[in-house]
Amino acid sequence: MAETKFKPVAEQLTYLNKGAAEIIREEELRAKLERSLKTGKPLRAKLGLDPTAPDLHLGHTVVIRKLKHFQDLGHTAVFLIGDFTAMVGDPTGQSETRPPLSREQVNANAKTYLDQVFKILDPQRTEVRRNSEWLDKLTSYDIVRLCAKYRVARMLEREDFHSRLTNQQPISMHELLYPLLMAYDSVVLEADVELGATEQKFNLLMGREIQREYGQESQACMMMPILVGLDGQRKMSKSLGNYVGITEPPDEVFGKLMSIPDSLTWPYYDLLTDRKPEEIAAIKKEVSSGKMHPMDIKMRLAQEVIAGFHGVDAALKASENFQRVFRERQTPADIPENYIGSEQGKMRLSRVLVRFDAAPSRAEAERLIKQGAVEIDDAVVTDPTFEFDLNARRKYLLKVGKKKFFHLVVQ
């Protein structure tokens, strides 16, 4: 038996199972891990992401972190940038055909992806591929041959397509190609395991079938749950405004994570940290016994998440600022300064809030003011017509809501 660097299979499975919604099939994954242990050959764990938007939020990191767990155990993390499939467009969850992205849009988005992904994965031990490497080179013959390996009836059983057919909504031919191309990626990469969100199940299972059609052993599929957003109800999404961007400032991330319902604390520990199941169980025990307050556990979670993306020092500073502002009702240590010229006469408070990104619109700014959510030099202002006198040079401290502070410097 070859000498290996891998941990016992049971220990590996326990770590990999953490937070997973479903594994198809777990006995196959176990067999692959056992073979890997005997031969010393690492498994190839594949995760493909289409760069359809430039920035990632914590919801995206759930599957990336699971890929890291394979990497932690000594297996090969294959991170696939779906630059070709992004131009086709994933029909998952789509009630109508969306316009394919241009190659220029995809390339622009892909540039920022790796910087963000490598905050989680070890770049030295990650195999990064783009599926344009092989999909660009497929001939018409190759594509026809690939299409011949799957039945249209099976494709239309897919929930998205079935729903659209039932509702007499159009389905474009290129959308039928998407899961086939994604499955072909697994053939080229010789994936032992493919990771994805639960909504990607159809695509991942097709990978198993197409691999068999090309004479390969089927990949095991590991589905991760969709991360619930800050509201505690719906999936984390930029469009719903309940997200945490991984490039957001540490203070903002800390405040957002402290706002989550207590019910999300443990799922977030499972899905957003590398803590082992037994460690999380020990923390839960401390809370249930009264040794630790739920608020302190949430603060520890926020620190861990921020440390991963911004470093330990930034996490500690964000924690200190949070305690100063929220627990001790003081102002943060570092308050940004925004400058405005004294020659401008007078300016309404609502306009100032919009100008310096403290409110998205004048209407929203006026609503915040009327609600008493805006303070100037520690005094609440509720008059939406309030104006600053910009003729005299001075500095104002503005507080908007519970989290936003800035100085308005008239110069």
GROMACS .gro file of C-alpha atoms in nm:
model
  411
    1MET     CA    1   0.000   0.000   0.000
    2ALA     CA    2   0.137   0.341  -0.103
    3GLU     CA    3   0.224   0.588   0.167
    4THR     CA    4  -0.028   0.874   0.155
    5LYS     CA    5  -0.072   1.223   0.295
    6PHE     CA    6  -0.447   1.186   0.328
    7LYS     CA    7  -0.648   1.166   0.650
    8PRO     CA    8  -0.868   0.864   0.720
    9VAL     CA    9  -1.172   0.847   0.490
   10ALA     CA   10  -1.425   0.879   0.775
   11GLU     CA   11  -1.254   1.198   0.893
   12GLN     CA   12  -1.248   1.340   0.540
   13LEU     CA   13  -1.616   1.263   0.487
   14THR     CA   14  -1.717   1.429   0.813
   15TYR     CA   15  -1.539   1.750   0.710
   16LEU     CA   16  -1.674   1.742   0.354
   17ASN     CA   17  -2.028   1.671   0.471
   18LYS     CA   18  -2.033   1.988   0.682
   19GLY     CA   19  -2.309   2.211   0.551
   20ALA     CA   20  -2.371   1.998   0.240
   21ALA     CA   21  -2.735   1.968   0.131
   22GLU     CA   22  -2.694   1.650  -0.076
   23ILE     CA   23  -2.422   1.420  -0.209
   24ILE     CA   24  -2.489   1.196  -0.510
   25ARG     CA   25  -2.382   0.939  -0.428
   26GLU     CA   26  -2.212   0.939  -0.092
   27GLU     CA   27  -2.107   0.575  -0.125
   28GLU     CA   28  -1.937   0.664  -0.457
   29LEU     CA   29  -1.756   0.955  -0.295
   30ARG     CA   30  -1.645   0.724  -0.015
   31ALA     CA   31  -1.512   0.473  -0.268
   32LYS     CA   32  -1.324   0.748  -0.453
   33LEU     CA   33  -1.171   0.870  -0.126
   34GLU     CA   34  -1.070   0.514  -0.031
   35ARG     CA   35  -0.904   0.463  -0.370
   36SER     CA   36  -0.729   0.798  -0.333
   37LEU     CA   37  -0.602   0.694   0.010
   38LYS     CA   38  -0.463   0.365  -0.130
   39THR     CA   39  -0.299   0.511  -0.440
   40GLY     CA   40  -0.190   0.847  -0.300
   41LYS     CA   41  -0.356   1.015  -0.598
   42PRO     CA   42  -0.569   1.320  -0.507
   43LEU     CA   43  -0.926   1.355  -0.630
   44ARG     CA   44  -1.007   1.623  -0.886
   45ALA     CA   45  -1.281   1.842  -0.735
   46LYS     CA   46  -1.434   2.080  -0.990
   47LEU     CA   47  -1.627   2.401  -0.936
   48GLY     CA   48  -1.737   2.609  -1.230
   49LEU     CA   49  -1.858   2.969  -1.199
   50ASP     CA   50  -1.977   3.184  -1.486
   51PRO     CA   51  -1.846   3.542  -1.457
   52THR     CA   52  -2.185   3.705  -1.519
   53ALA     CA   53  -2.123   3.987  -1.268
   54PRO     CA   54  -1.797   4.146  -1.149
   55ASP     CA   55  -1.840   4.111  -0.772
   56LEU     CA   56  -1.900   3.816  -0.544
   57HIS     CA   57  -2.105   3.816  -0.224
   58LEU     CA   58  -2.104   3.570   0.066
   59GLY     CA   59  -2.368   3.356  -0.105
   60HIS     CA   60  -2.122   3.279  -0.384
   61THR     CA   61  -1.850   3.183  -0.137
   62VAL     CA   62  -2.040   2.882   0.004
   63VAL     CA   63  -1.941   2.650  -0.284
   64ILE     CA   64  -1.595   2.810  -0.315
   65ARG     CA   65  -1.531   2.735   0.053
   66LYS     CA   66  -1.638   2.374   0.005
   67LEU     CA   67  -1.384   2.349  -0.279
   68LYS     CA   68  -1.128   2.484  -0.030
   69HIS     CA   69  -1.221   2.198   0.205
   70PHE     CA   70  -1.119   1.947  -0.065
   71GLN     CA   71  -0.799   2.149  -0.105
   72ASP     CA   72  -0.742   2.143   0.274
   73LEU     CA   73  -0.760   1.763   0.261
   74GLY     CA   74  -0.490   1.743  -0.007
   75HIS     CA   75  -0.712   1.703  -0.315
   76THR     CA   76  -0.685   1.903  -0.638
   77ALA     CA   77  -0.913   2.208  -0.648
   78VAL     CA   78  -1.010   2.279  -1.009
   79PHE     CA   79  -1.164   2.625  -1.037
   80LEU     CA   80  -1.329   2.664  -1.375
   81ILE     CA   81  -1.411   3.008  -1.510
   82GLY     CA   82  -1.707   2.952  -1.741
   83ASP     CA   83  -1.610   3.225  -1.985
   84PHE     CA   84  -1.765   3.037  -2.279
   85THR     CA   85  -2.078   2.913  -2.096
   86ALA     CA   86  -2.139   3.264  -1.957
   87MET     CA   87  -2.195   3.378  -2.314
   88VAL     CA   88  -2.457   3.103  -2.355
   89GLY     CA   89  -2.631   3.187  -2.026
   90ASP     CA   90  -2.738   2.942  -1.754
   91PRO     CA   91  -3.118   2.882  -1.780
   92THR     CA   92  -3.134   2.769  -1.415
   93GLY     CA   93  -3.414   2.955  -1.239
   94GLN     CA   94  -3.487   3.168  -1.546
   95SER     CA   95  -3.850   3.215  -1.644
   96GLU     CA   96  -3.750   3.364  -1.978
   97THR     CA   97  -3.457   3.368  -2.217
   98ARG     CA   98  -3.200   3.623  -2.112
   99PRO     CA   99  -2.966   3.784  -2.364
  100PRO     CA  100  -2.624   3.616  -2.381
  101LEU     CA  101  -2.329   3.826  -2.261
  102SER     CA  102  -2.062   3.943  -2.502
  103ARG     CA  103  -1.708   3.807  -2.480
  104GLU     CA  104  -1.589   4.155  -2.375
  105GLN     CA  105  -1.838   4.168  -2.083
  106VAL     CA  106  -1.739   3.819  -1.969
  107ASN     CA  107  -1.364   3.891  -1.983
  108ALA     CA  108  -1.408   4.215  -1.788
  109ASN     CA  109  -1.600   4.032  -1.514
  110ALA     CA  110  -1.354   3.740  -1.506
  111LYS     CA  111  -1.062   3.973  -1.425
  112THR     CA  112  -1.199   4.055  -1.080
  113TYR     CA  113  -1.317   3.699  -1.005
  114LEU     CA  114  -0.980   3.544  -0.933
  115ASP     CA  115  -0.868   3.823  -0.697
  116GLN     CA  116  -1.178   3.755  -0.492
  117VAL     CA  117  -1.170   3.375  -0.519
  118PHE     CA  118  -0.808   3.361  -0.404
  119LYS     CA  119  -0.909   3.518  -0.074
  120ILE     CA  120  -1.050   3.170  -0.005
  121LEU     CA  121  -0.853   2.926  -0.221
  122ASP     CA  122  -0.475   2.884  -0.212
  123PRO     CA  123  -0.360   3.014  -0.553
  124GLN     CA  124  -0.047   2.797  -0.544
  125ARG     CA  125  -0.256   2.481  -0.515
  126THR     CA  126  -0.550   2.571  -0.742
  127GLU     CA  127  -0.581   2.456  -1.101
  128VAL     CA  128  -0.750   2.746  -1.280
  129ARG     CA  129  -0.907   2.675  -1.618
  130ARG     CA  130  -1.135   2.855  -1.864
  131ASN     CA  131  -1.380   2.644  -2.061
  132SER     CA  132  -1.316   2.852  -2.373
  133GLU     CA  133  -0.990   2.652  -2.390
  134TRP     CA  134  -1.182   2.355  -2.531
  135LEU     CA  135  -1.534   2.478  -2.611
  136ASP     CA  136  -1.400   2.737  -2.857
  137LYS     CA  137  -1.231   2.452  -3.043
  138LEU     CA  138  -1.528   2.216  -3.078
  139THR     CA  139  -1.613   2.154  -3.442
  140SER     CA  140  -1.968   2.130  -3.573
  141TYR     CA  141  -1.915   1.753  -3.582
  142ASP     CA  142  -1.812   1.752  -3.213
  143ILE     CA  143  -2.120   1.950  -3.112
  144VAL     CA  144  -2.357   1.724  -3.307
  145ARG     CA  145  -2.188   1.421  -3.149
  146LEU     CA  146  -2.229   1.573  -2.801
  147CYS     CA  147  -2.597   1.655  -2.863
  148ALA     CA  148  -2.657   1.296  -2.977
  149LYS     CA  149  -2.571   1.171  -2.629
  150TYR     CA  150  -2.881   1.318  -2.461
  151ARG     CA  151  -3.255   1.308  -2.525
  152VAL     CA  152  -3.472   1.616  -2.573
  153ALA     CA  153  -3.750   1.461  -2.361
  154ARG     CA  154  -3.508   1.429  -2.068
  155MET     CA  155  -3.395   1.788  -2.113
  156LEU     CA  156  -3.753   1.914  -2.107
  157GLU     CA  157  -3.817   1.735  -1.776
  158ARG     CA  158  -3.596   2.002  -1.623
  159GLU     CA  159  -3.810   2.221  -1.397
  160ASP     CA  160  -3.719   2.554  -1.563
  161PHE     CA  161  -3.795   2.426  -1.913
  162HIS     CA  162  -4.105   2.229  -1.811
  163SER     CA  163  -4.252   2.537  -1.643
  164ARG     CA  164  -4.184   2.755  -1.945
  165LEU     CA  165  -4.337   2.500  -2.182
  166THR     CA  166  -4.646   2.473  -1.962
  167ASN     CA  167  -4.682   2.852  -1.956
  168GLN     CA  168  -4.614   2.876  -2.332
  169GLN     CA  169  -4.300   3.081  -2.276
  170PRO     CA  170  -4.024   3.053  -2.536
  171ILE     CA  171  -3.711   2.841  -2.495
  172SER     CA  172  -3.417   2.922  -2.720
  173MET     CA  173  -3.204   2.647  -2.872
  174HIS     CA  174  -2.881   2.779  -2.718
  175GLU     CA  175  -3.031   2.732  -2.369
  176LEU     CA  176  -3.061   2.358  -2.431
  177LEU     CA  177  -2.689   2.352  -2.503
  178TYR     CA  178  -2.587   2.501  -2.166
  179PRO     CA  179  -2.614   2.187  -1.946
  180LEU     CA  180  -2.452   1.977  -2.221
  181LEU     CA  181  -2.153   2.211  -2.244
  182MET     CA  182  -2.121   2.221  -1.864
  183ALA     CA  183  -2.128   1.839  -1.861
  184TYR     CA  184  -1.861   1.828  -2.132
  185ASP     CA  185  -1.639   2.041  -1.904
  186SER     CA  186  -1.642   1.751  -1.657
  187VAL     CA  187  -1.531   1.514  -1.935
  188VAL     CA  188  -1.237   1.734  -2.037
  189LEU     CA  189  -1.132   1.800  -1.677
  190GLU     CA  190  -1.183   1.433  -1.575
  191ALA     CA  191  -1.367   1.549  -1.264
  192ASP     CA  192  -1.403   1.305  -0.975
  193VAL     CA  193  -1.635   1.541  -0.789
  194GLU     CA  194  -1.835   1.843  -0.900
  195LEU     CA  195  -1.962   2.108  -0.660
  196GLY     CA  196  -2.260   2.337  -0.705
  197ALA     CA  197  -2.561   2.493  -0.537
  198THR     CA  198  -2.879   2.287  -0.495
  199GLU     CA  199  -3.034   2.473  -0.791
  200GLN     CA  200  -2.755   2.332  -1.012
  201LYS     CA  201  -2.855   1.970  -0.948
  202PHE     CA  202  -2.980   1.903  -1.302
  203ASN     CA  203  -2.656   2.032  -1.456
  204LEU     CA  204  -2.436   1.834  -1.218
  205LEU     CA  205  -2.629   1.511  -1.277
  206MET     CA  206  -2.599   1.558  -1.652
  207GLY     CA  207  -2.224   1.568  -1.600
  208ARG     CA  208  -2.244   1.218  -1.452
  209GLU     CA  209  -2.431   1.088  -1.757
  210ILE     CA  210  -2.215   1.253  -2.021
  211GLN     CA  211  -1.897   1.129  -1.852
  212ARG     CA  212  -2.033   0.773  -1.878
  213GLU     CA  213  -2.115   0.834  -2.247
  214TYR     CA  214  -1.750   0.927  -2.304
  215GLY     CA  215  -1.628   0.615  -2.121
  216GLN     CA  216  -1.535   0.782  -1.792
  217GLU     CA  217  -1.632   0.700  -1.435
  218SER     CA  218  -1.916   0.929  -1.319
  219GLN     CA  219  -1.832   1.220  -1.094
  220ALA     CA  220  -1.984   1.241  -0.748
  221CYS     CA  221  -2.202   1.551  -0.708
  222MET     CA  222  -2.201   1.765  -0.396
  223MET     CA  223  -2.478   2.025  -0.365
  224MET     CA  224  -2.452   2.313  -0.119
  225PRO     CA  225  -2.757   2.499   0.013
  226ILE     CA  226  -2.849   2.847  -0.102
  227LEU     CA  227  -2.733   3.098   0.161
  228VAL     CA  228  -3.023   3.286   0.322
  229GLY     CA  229  -2.972   3.662   0.316
  230LEU     CA  230  -2.957   3.915   0.598
  231ASP     CA  231  -3.338   3.933   0.617
  232GLY     CA  232  -3.347   3.570   0.732
  233GLN     CA  233  -3.604   3.475   0.470
  234ARG     CA  234  -3.490   3.495   0.107
  235LYS     CA  235  -3.174   3.384  -0.076
  236MET     CA  236  -2.886   3.628  -0.053
  237SER     CA  237  -2.904   3.851  -0.358
  238LYS     CA  238  -2.784   4.192  -0.467
  239SER     CA  239  -3.120   4.265  -0.625
  240LEU     CA  240  -3.293   4.203  -0.291
  241GLY     CA  241  -3.040   4.415  -0.101
  242ASN     CA  242  -2.990   4.143   0.164
  243TYR     CA  243  -2.631   4.062   0.071
  244VAL     CA  244  -2.279   4.107   0.204
  245GLY     CA  245  -2.020   4.180  -0.066
  246ILE     CA  246  -1.678   4.033   0.006
  247THR     CA  247  -1.504   4.353  -0.108
  248GLU     CA  248  -1.717   4.579   0.115
  249PRO     CA  249  -1.534   4.771   0.393
  250PRO     CA  250  -1.481   4.565   0.712
  251ASP     CA  251  -1.696   4.798   0.928
  252GLU     CA  252  -1.985   4.759   0.685
  253VAL     CA  253  -1.951   4.380   0.674
  254PHE     CA  254  -1.935   4.364   1.055
  255GLY     CA  255  -2.249   4.574   1.095
  256LYS     CA  256  -2.438   4.367   0.839
  257LEU     CA  257  -2.343   4.035   0.997
  258MET     CA  258  -2.440   4.160   1.342
  259SER     CA  259  -2.786   4.240   1.201
  260ILE     CA  260  -2.870   3.881   1.103
  261PRO     CA  261  -3.142   3.698   1.298
  262ASP     CA  262  -3.005   3.463   1.566
  263SER     CA  263  -3.151   3.170   1.366
  264LEU     CA  264  -2.891   3.229   1.092
  265THR     CA  265  -2.588   3.220   1.323
  266TRP     CA  266  -2.535   2.844   1.303
  267PRO     CA  267  -2.602   2.802   0.928
  268TYR     CA  268  -2.353   3.087   0.871
  269TYR     CA  269  -2.094   2.911   1.090
  270ASP     CA  270  -2.149   2.596   0.884
  271LEU     CA  271  -2.134   2.759   0.543
  272LEU     CA  272  -1.905   3.060   0.583
  273THR     CA  273  -1.623   2.927   0.806
  274ASP     CA  274  -1.374   2.640   0.801
  275ARG     CA  275  -1.461   2.531   1.155
  276LYS     CA  276  -1.507   2.158   1.193
  277PRO     CA  277  -1.846   2.016   1.300
  278GLU     CA  278  -1.717   1.928   1.648
  279GLU     CA  279  -1.590   2.285   1.700
  280ILE     CA  280  -1.929   2.431   1.605
  281ALA     CA  281  -2.101   2.180   1.835
  282ALA     CA  282  -1.876   2.294   2.123
  283ILE     CA  283  -1.965   2.661   2.060
  284LYS     CA  284  -2.337   2.573   2.053
  285LYS     CA  285  -2.295   2.399   2.388
  286GLU     CA  286  -2.135   2.713   2.537
  287VAL     CA  287  -2.435   2.919   2.425
  288SER     CA  288  -2.700   2.673   2.544
  289SER     CA  289  -2.528   2.643   2.885
  290GLY     CA  290  -2.522   3.022   2.924
  291LYS     CA  291  -2.140   3.045   2.922
  292MET     CA  292  -2.147   3.256   2.604
  293HIS     CA  293  -2.397   3.521   2.499
  294PRO     CA  294  -2.545   3.481   2.146
  295MET     CA  295  -2.427   3.837   2.067
  296ASP     CA  296  -2.066   3.745   2.149
  297ILE     CA  297  -2.089   3.436   1.926
  298LYS     CA  298  -2.222   3.650   1.642
  299MET     CA  299  -1.932   3.893   1.692
  300ARG     CA  300  -1.687   3.603   1.674
  301LEU     CA  301  -1.852   3.491   1.349
  302ALA     CA  302  -1.826   3.842   1.199
  303GLN     CA  303  -1.458   3.861   1.296
  304GLU     CA  304  -1.382   3.524   1.137
  305VAL     CA  305  -1.556   3.612   0.811
  306ILE     CA  306  -1.383   3.953   0.786
  307ALA     CA  307  -1.041   3.811   0.879
  308GLY     CA  308  -1.065   3.575   0.581
  309PHE     CA  309  -1.115   3.859   0.333
  310HIS     CA  310  -0.941   4.158   0.494
  311GLY     CA  311  -0.699   4.013   0.751
  312VAL     CA  312  -0.703   3.970   1.130
  313ASP     CA  313  -0.611   4.331   1.209
  314ALA     CA  314  -0.900   4.468   1.001
  315ALA     CA  315  -1.139   4.223   1.171
  316LEU     CA  316  -1.029   4.331   1.520
  317LYS     CA  317  -1.057   4.698   1.428
  318ALA     CA  318  -1.409   4.646   1.288
  319SER     CA  319  -1.505   4.464   1.609
  320GLU     CA  320  -1.371   4.748   1.824
  321ASN     CA  321  -1.553   5.008   1.613
  322PHE     CA  322  -1.877   4.811   1.641
  323GLN     CA  323  -1.850   4.794   2.019
  324ARG     CA  324  -1.766   5.162   2.042
  325VAL     CA  325  -2.059   5.269   1.824
  326PHE     CA  326  -2.331   5.019   1.913
  327ARG     CA  327  -2.257   4.903   2.264
  328GLU     CA  328  -2.102   5.221   2.403
  329ARG     CA  329  -2.291   5.462   2.174
  330GLN     CA  330  -1.972   5.641   2.072
  331THR     CA  331  -1.861   5.748   1.728
  332PRO     CA  332  -1.620   5.530   1.528
  333ALA     CA  333  -1.246   5.596   1.546
  334ASP     CA  334  -1.208   5.661   1.174
  335ILE     CA  335  -1.480   5.877   1.023
  336PRO     CA  336  -1.448   5.967   0.655
  337GLU     CA  337  -1.434   6.336   0.567
  338ASN     CA  338  -1.628   6.478   0.273
  339TYR     CA  339  -1.540   6.826   0.153
  340ILE     CA  340  -1.762   7.092   0.002
  341GLY     CA  341  -1.684   7.444  -0.115
  342SER     CA  342  -1.796   7.739   0.100
  343GLU     CA  343  -1.886   7.937  -0.212
  344GLN     CA  344  -2.196   7.723  -0.273
  345GLY     CA  345  -2.423   7.921  -0.039
  346LYS     CA  346  -2.687   7.690   0.108
  347MET     CA  347  -2.758   7.324   0.042
  348ARG     CA  348  -3.040   7.101   0.163
  349LEU     CA  349  -2.952   6.816   0.397
  350SER     CA  350  -3.124   6.566   0.164
  351ARG     CA  351  -2.903   6.674  -0.124
  352VAL     CA  352  -2.589   6.637   0.090
  353LEU     CA  353  -2.691   6.280   0.186
  354VAL     CA  354  -2.733   6.180  -0.178
  355ARG     CA  355  -2.414   6.357  -0.289
  356PHE     CA  356  -2.202   6.165  -0.038
  357ASP     CA  357  -2.372   5.824  -0.086
  358ALA     CA  358  -2.553   5.825   0.250
  359ALA     CA  359  -2.887   5.782   0.069
  360PRO     CA  360  -2.965   5.646  -0.279
  361SER     CA  361  -3.210   5.925  -0.373
  362ARG     CA  362  -3.356   6.256  -0.255
  363ALA     CA  363  -3.687   6.084  -0.175
  364GLU     CA  364  -3.514   5.821   0.041
  365ALA     CA  365  -3.302   6.092   0.209
  366GLU     CA  366  -3.615   6.290   0.299
  367ARG     CA  367  -3.782   5.973   0.432
  368LEU     CA  368  -3.481   5.905   0.659
  369ILE     CA  369  -3.487   6.264   0.784
  370LYS     CA  370  -3.862   6.256   0.863
  371GLN     CA  371  -3.812   5.926   1.053
  372GLY     CA  372  -3.550   6.087   1.276
  373ALA     CA  373  -3.272   5.866   1.140
  374VAL     CA  374  -3.036   6.157   1.068
  375GLU     CA  375  -2.828   6.344   1.327
  376ILE     CA  376  -2.608   6.650   1.287
  377ASP     CA  377  -2.357   6.699   1.568
  378ASP     CA  378  -2.555   6.456   1.789
  379ALA     CA  379  -2.885   6.644   1.735
  380VAL     CA  380  -3.170   6.468   1.551
  381VAL     CA  381  -3.298   6.659   1.245
  382THR     CA  382  -3.653   6.580   1.127
  383ASP     CA  383  -3.715   6.875   0.895
  384PRO     CA  384  -3.663   6.757   0.531
  385THR     CA  385  -3.617   7.121   0.423
  386PHE     CA  386  -3.322   7.176   0.659
  387GLU     CA  387  -3.034   7.356   0.485
  388PHE     CA  388  -2.663   7.385   0.562
  389ASP     CA  389  -2.513   7.732   0.560
  390LEU     CA  390  -2.205   7.683   0.344
  391ASN     CA  391  -2.084   8.043   0.370
  392ALA     CA  392  -1.885   7.975   0.687
  393ARG     CA  393  -1.601   7.727   0.711
  394ARG     CA  394  -1.665   7.455   0.968
  395LYS     CA  395  -1.699   7.078   1.020
  396TYR     CA  396  -2.024   6.889   1.085
  397LEU     CA  397  -2.061   6.532   1.212
  398LEU     CA  398  -2.344   6.348   1.035
  399LYS     CA  399  -2.491   6.018   1.144
  400VAL     CA  400  -2.736   5.839   0.913
  401GLY     CA  401  -2.913   5.537   1.059
  402LYS     CA  402  -2.708   5.323   1.296
  403LYS     CA  403  -2.406   5.256   1.076
  404LYS     CA  404  -2.314   5.554   0.860
  405PHE     CA  405  -2.100   5.839   0.992
  406PHE     CA  406  -1.917   6.110   0.801
  407HIS     CA  407  -1.782   6.458   0.849
  408LEU     CA  408  -1.902   6.735   0.620
  409VAL     CA  409  -1.616   6.979   0.593
  410VAL     CA  410  -1.703   7.325   0.454
  411GLN     CA  411  -1.383   7.477   0.318
   0.00000   0.00000   0.00000
